[in-house]
PDB file of C-alpha atoms in Angstrom:
ATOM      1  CA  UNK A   1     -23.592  24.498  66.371  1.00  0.00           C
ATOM      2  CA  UNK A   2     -23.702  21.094  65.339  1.00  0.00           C
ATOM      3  CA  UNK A   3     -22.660  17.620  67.240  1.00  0.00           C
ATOM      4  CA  UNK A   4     -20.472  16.043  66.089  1.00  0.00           C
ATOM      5  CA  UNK A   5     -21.988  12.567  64.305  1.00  0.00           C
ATOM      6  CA  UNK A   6     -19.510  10.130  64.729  1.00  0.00           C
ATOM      7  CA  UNK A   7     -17.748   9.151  67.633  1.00  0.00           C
ATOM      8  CA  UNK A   8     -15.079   5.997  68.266  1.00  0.00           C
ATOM      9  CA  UNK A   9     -15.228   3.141  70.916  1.00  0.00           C
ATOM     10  CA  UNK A  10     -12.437   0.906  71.497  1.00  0.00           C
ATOM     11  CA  UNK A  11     -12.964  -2.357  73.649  1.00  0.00           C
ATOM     12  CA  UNK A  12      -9.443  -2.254  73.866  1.00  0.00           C
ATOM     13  CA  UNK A  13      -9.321   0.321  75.975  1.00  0.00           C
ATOM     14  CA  UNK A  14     -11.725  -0.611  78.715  1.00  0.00           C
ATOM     15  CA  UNK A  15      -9.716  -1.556  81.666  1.00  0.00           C
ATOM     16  CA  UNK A  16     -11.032  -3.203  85.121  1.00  0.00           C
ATOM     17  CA  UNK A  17      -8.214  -2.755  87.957  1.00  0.00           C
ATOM     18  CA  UNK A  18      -8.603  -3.967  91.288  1.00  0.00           C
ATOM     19  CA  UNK A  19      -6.338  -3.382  94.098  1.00  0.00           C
ATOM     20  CA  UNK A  20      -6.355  -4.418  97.818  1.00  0.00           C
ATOM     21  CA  UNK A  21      -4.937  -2.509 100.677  1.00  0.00           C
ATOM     22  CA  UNK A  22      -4.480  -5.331 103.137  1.00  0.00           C
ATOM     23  CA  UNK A  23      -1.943  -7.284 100.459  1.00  0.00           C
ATOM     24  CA  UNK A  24      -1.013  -4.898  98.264  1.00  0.00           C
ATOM     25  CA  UNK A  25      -2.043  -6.545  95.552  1.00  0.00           C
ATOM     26  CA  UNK A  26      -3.320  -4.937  91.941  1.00  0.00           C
ATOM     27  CA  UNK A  27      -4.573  -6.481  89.026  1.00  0.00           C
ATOM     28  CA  UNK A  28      -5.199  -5.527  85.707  1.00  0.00           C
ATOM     29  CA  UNK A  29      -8.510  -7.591  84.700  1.00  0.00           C
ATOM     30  CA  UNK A  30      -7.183  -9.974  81.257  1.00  0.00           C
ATOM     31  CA  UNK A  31      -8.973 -12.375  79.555  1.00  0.00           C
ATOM     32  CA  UNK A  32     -12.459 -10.648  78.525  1.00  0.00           C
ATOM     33  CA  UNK A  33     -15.345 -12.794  77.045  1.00  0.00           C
ATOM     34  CA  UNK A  34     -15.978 -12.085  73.053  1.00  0.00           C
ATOM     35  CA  UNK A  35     -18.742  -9.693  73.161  1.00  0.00           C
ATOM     36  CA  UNK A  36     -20.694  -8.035  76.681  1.00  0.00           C
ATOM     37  CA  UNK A  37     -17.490  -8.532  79.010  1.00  0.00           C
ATOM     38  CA  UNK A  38     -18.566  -5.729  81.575  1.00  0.00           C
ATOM     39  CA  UNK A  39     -21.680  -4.646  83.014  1.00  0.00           C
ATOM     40  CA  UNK A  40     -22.121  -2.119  86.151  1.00  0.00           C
ATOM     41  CA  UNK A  41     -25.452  -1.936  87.581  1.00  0.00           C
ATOM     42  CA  UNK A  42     -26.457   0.348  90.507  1.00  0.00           C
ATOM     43  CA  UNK A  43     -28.918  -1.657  93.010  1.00  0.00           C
ATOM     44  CA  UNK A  44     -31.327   1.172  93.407  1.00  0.00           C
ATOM     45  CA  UNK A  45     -32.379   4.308  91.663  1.00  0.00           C
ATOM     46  CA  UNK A  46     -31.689   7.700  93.093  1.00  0.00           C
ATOM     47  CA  UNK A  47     -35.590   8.707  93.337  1.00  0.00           C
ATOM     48  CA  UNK A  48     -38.686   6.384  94.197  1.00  0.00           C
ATOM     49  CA  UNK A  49     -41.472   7.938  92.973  1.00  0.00           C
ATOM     50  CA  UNK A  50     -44.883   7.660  95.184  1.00  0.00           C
ATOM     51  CA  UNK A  51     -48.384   8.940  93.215  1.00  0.00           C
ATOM     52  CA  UNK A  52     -51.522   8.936  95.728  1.00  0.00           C
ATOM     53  CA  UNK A  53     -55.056   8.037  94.577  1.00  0.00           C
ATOM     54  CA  UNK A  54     -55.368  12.012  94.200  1.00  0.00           C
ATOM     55  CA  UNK A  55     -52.607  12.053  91.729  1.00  0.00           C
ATOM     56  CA  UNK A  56     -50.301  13.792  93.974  1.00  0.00           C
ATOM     57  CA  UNK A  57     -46.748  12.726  93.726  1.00  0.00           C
ATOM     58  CA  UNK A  58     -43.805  12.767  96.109  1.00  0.00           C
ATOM     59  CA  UNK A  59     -40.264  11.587  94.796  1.00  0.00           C
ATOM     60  CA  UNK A  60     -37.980  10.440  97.873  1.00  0.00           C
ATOM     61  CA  UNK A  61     -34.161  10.333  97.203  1.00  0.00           C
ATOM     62  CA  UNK A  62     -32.370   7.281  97.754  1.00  0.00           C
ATOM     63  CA  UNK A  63     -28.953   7.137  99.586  1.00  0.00           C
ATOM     64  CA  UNK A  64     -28.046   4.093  98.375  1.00  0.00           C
ATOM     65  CA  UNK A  65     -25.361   4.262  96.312  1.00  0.00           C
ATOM     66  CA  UNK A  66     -24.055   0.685  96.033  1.00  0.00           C
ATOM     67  CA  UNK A  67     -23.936  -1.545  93.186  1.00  0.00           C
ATOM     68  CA  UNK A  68     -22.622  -4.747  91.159  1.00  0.00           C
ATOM     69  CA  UNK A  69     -19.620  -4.783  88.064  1.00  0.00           C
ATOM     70  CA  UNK A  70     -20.505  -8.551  86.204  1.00  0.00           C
ATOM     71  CA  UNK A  71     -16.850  -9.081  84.392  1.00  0.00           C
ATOM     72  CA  UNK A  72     -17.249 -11.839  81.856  1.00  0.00           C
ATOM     73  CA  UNK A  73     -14.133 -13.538  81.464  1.00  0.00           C
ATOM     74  CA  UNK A  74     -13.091 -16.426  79.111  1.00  0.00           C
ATOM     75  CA  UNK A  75     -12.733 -19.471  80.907  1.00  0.00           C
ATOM     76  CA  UNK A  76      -8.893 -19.561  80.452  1.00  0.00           C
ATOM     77  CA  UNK A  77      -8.146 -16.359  81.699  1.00  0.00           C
ATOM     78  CA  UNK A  78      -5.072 -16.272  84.305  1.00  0.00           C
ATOM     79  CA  UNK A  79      -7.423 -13.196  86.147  1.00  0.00           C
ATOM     80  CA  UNK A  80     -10.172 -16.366  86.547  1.00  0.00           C
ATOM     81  CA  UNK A  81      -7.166 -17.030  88.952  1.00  0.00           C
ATOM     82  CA  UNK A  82      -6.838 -13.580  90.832  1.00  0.00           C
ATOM     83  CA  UNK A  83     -11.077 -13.528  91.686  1.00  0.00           C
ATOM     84  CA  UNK A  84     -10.621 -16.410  93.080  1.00  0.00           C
ATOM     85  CA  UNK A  85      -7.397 -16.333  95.073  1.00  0.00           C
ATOM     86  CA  UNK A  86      -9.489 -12.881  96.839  1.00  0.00           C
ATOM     87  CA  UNK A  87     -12.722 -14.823  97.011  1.00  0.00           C
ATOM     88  CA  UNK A  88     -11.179 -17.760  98.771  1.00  0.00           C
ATOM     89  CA  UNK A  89      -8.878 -15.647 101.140  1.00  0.00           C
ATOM     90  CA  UNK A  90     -11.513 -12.889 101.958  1.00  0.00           C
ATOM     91  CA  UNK A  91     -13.863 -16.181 102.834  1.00  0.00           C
ATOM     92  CA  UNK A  92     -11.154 -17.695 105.216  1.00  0.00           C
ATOM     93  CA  UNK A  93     -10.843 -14.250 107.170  1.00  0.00           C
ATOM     94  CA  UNK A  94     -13.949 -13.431 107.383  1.00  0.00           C
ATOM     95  CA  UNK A  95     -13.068  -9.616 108.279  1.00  0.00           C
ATOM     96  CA  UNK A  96     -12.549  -6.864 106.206  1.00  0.00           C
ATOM     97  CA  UNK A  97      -9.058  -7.860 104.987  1.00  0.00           C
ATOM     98  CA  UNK A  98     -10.748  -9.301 101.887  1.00  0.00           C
ATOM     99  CA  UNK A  99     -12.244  -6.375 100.663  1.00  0.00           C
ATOM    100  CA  UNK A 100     -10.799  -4.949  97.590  1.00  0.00           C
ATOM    101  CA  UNK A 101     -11.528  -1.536  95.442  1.00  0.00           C
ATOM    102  CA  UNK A 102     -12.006  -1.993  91.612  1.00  0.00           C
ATOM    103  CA  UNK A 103     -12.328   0.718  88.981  1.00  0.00           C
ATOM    104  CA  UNK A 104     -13.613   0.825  85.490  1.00  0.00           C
ATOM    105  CA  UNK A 105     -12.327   3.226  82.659  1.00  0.00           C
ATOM    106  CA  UNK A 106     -13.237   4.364  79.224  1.00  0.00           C
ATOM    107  CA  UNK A 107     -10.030   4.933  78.078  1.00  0.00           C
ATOM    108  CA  UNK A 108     -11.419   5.858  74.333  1.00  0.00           C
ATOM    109  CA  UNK A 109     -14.117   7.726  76.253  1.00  0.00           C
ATOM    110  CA  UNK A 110     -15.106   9.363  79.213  1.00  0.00           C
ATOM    111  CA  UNK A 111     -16.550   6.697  81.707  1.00  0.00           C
ATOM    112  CA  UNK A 112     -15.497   5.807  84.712  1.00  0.00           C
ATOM    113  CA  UNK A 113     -16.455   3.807  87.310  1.00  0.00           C
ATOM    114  CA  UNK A 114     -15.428   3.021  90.749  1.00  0.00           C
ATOM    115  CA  UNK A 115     -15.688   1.603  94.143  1.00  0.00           C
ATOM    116  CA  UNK A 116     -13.357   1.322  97.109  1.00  0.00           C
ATOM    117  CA  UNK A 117     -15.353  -1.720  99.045  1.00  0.00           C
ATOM    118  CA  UNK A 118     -15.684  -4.684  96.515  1.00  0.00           C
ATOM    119  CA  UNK A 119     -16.066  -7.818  97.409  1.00  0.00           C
ATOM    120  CA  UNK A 120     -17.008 -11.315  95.335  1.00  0.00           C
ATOM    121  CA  UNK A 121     -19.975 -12.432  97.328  1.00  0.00           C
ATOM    122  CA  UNK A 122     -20.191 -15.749  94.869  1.00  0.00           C
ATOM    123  CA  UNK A 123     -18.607 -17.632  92.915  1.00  0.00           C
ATOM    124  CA  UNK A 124     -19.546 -17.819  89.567  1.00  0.00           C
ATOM    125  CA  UNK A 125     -21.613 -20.954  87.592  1.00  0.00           C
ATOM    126  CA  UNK A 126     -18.849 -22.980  85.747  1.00  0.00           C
ATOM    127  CA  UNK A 127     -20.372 -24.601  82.408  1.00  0.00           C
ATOM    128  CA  UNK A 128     -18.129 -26.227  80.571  1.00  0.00           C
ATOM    129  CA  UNK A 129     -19.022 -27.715  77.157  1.00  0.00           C
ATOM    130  CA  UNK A 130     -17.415 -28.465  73.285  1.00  0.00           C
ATOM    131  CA  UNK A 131     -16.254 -24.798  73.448  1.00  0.00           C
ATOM    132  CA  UNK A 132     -14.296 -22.917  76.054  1.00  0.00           C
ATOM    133  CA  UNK A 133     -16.923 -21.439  77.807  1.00  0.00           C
ATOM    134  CA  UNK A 134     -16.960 -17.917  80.395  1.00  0.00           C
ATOM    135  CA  UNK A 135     -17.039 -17.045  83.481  1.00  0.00           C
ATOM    136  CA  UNK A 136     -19.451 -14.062  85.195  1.00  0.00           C
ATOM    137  CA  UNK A 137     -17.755 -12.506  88.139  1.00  0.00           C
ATOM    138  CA  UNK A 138     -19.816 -10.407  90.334  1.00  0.00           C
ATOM    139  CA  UNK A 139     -18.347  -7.934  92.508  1.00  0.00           C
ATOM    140  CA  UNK A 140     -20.243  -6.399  95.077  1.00  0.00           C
ATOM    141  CA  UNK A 141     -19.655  -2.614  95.413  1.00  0.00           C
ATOM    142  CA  UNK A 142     -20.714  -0.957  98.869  1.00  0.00           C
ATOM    143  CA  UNK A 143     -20.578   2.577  97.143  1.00  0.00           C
ATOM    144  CA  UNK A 144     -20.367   2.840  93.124  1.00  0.00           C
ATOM    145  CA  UNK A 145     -18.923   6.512  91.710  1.00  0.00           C
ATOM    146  CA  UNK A 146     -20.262   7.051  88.720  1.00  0.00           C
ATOM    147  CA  UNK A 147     -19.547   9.005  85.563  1.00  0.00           C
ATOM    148  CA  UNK A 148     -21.382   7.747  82.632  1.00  0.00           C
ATOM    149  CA  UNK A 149     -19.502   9.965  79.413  1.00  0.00           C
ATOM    150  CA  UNK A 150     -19.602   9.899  76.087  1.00  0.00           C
ATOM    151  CA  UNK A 151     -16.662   8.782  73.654  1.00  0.00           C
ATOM    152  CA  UNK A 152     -16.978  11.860  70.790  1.00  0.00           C
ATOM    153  CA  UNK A 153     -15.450  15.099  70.661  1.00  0.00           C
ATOM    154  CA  UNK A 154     -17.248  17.763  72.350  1.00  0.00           C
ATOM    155  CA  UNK A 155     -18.228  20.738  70.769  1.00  0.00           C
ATOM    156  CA  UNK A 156     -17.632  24.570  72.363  1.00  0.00           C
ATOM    157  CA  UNK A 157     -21.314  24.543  72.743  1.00  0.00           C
ATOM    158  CA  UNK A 158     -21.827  21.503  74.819  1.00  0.00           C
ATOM    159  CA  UNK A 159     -18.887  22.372  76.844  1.00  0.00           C
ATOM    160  CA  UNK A 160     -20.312  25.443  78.563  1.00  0.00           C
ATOM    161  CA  UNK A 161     -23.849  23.905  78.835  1.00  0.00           C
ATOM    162  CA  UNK A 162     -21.160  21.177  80.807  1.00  0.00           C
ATOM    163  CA  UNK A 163     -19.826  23.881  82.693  1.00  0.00           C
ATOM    164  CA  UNK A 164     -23.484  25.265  83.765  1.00  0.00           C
ATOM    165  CA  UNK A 165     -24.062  22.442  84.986  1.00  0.00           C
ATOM    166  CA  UNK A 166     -20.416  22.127  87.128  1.00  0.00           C
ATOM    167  CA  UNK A 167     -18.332  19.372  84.788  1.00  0.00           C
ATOM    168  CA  UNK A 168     -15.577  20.009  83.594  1.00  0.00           C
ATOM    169  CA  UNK A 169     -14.440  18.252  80.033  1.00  0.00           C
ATOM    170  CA  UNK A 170     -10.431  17.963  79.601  1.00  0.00           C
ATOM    171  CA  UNK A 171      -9.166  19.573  76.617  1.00  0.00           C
ATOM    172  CA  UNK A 172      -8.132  16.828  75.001  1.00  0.00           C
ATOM    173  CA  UNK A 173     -12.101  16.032  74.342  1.00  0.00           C
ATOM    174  CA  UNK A 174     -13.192  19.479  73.300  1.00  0.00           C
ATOM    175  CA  UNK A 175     -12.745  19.923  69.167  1.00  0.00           C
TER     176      UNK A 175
END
């Protein structure tokens, strides 16, 4: 069977929530920059990969799951607000009150991304200069859950070799 060749991305639909337990606050991230606006990173691979003089190898699996989202917002954005409101109040506690989970979605494909300890660590460089400029939030994620998906239709084919390998694909993505 053949993949499909064309698939559809919609920055539109890419939505960065994050909520805190110890206020009850959530937040719906507004105010994106004009092109790269999100950017998860993990801090550390899963292997490290040893070779000795000998040419023997030994890969050793790495627990550490934790990780950065960079949102790039547009200087004027009312969320600019928000990150800071948690940066300055999780700053004054100095406990875990301040820390907040965050989750990143896909919604035109099948990524998602997610932490439930988040916290802004620093806050960010503020240029400002004949145009409105941005602003690159980091948030610190103890733990990031990952699911890195595609955005096209999946074919019958790809959905068992999926299912081998224990995913499941919602219907609504299988053509």
């Amino acid at each position: 069977m053949t993949t499909q060749a064309l698939a559809s991305y919609s920055p539109l639909d890419v939505v960065a929530i994050i909520t805190q337990e110890s206020t009850g606050v959530s937040h719906r991230i507004v105010g994106f920059a004009e092109d790269s606006f999100i950017n998860v990173e993990r801090d550390s691979g899963t292997w490290s990969h040893n070779t000795g003089a000998d040419n023997f190898s030994t890969r050793t699996y790495m627990a550490n799951t934790s990780g950065k989202a960079t949102l790039s917002l547009q200087q004027g954005s009312p969320s600019n607000d928000v990150l800071m409101a948690l940066h300055l109040r999780d700053a004054a506690s100095r406990n875990s009150s301040g820390i907040f989970s965050i989750i990143i979605k896909d919604g035109s494909g099948r990524s998602v991304y997610s932490s439930s300890q988040a916290y802004i660590g620093v806050v960010p460089n503020s240029p400002f200069g004949k145009e409105a400029g941005t602003r690159d939030w980091v948030i610190n994620c103890t733990a990031v859950d990952t699911y890195l998906g595609g955005n096209s239709l999946v074919n019958p084919e790809d959905v068992d070799t999926l299912a081998a390998l224990d995913v499941n694909v919602d219907t609504a993505w299988v053509r």
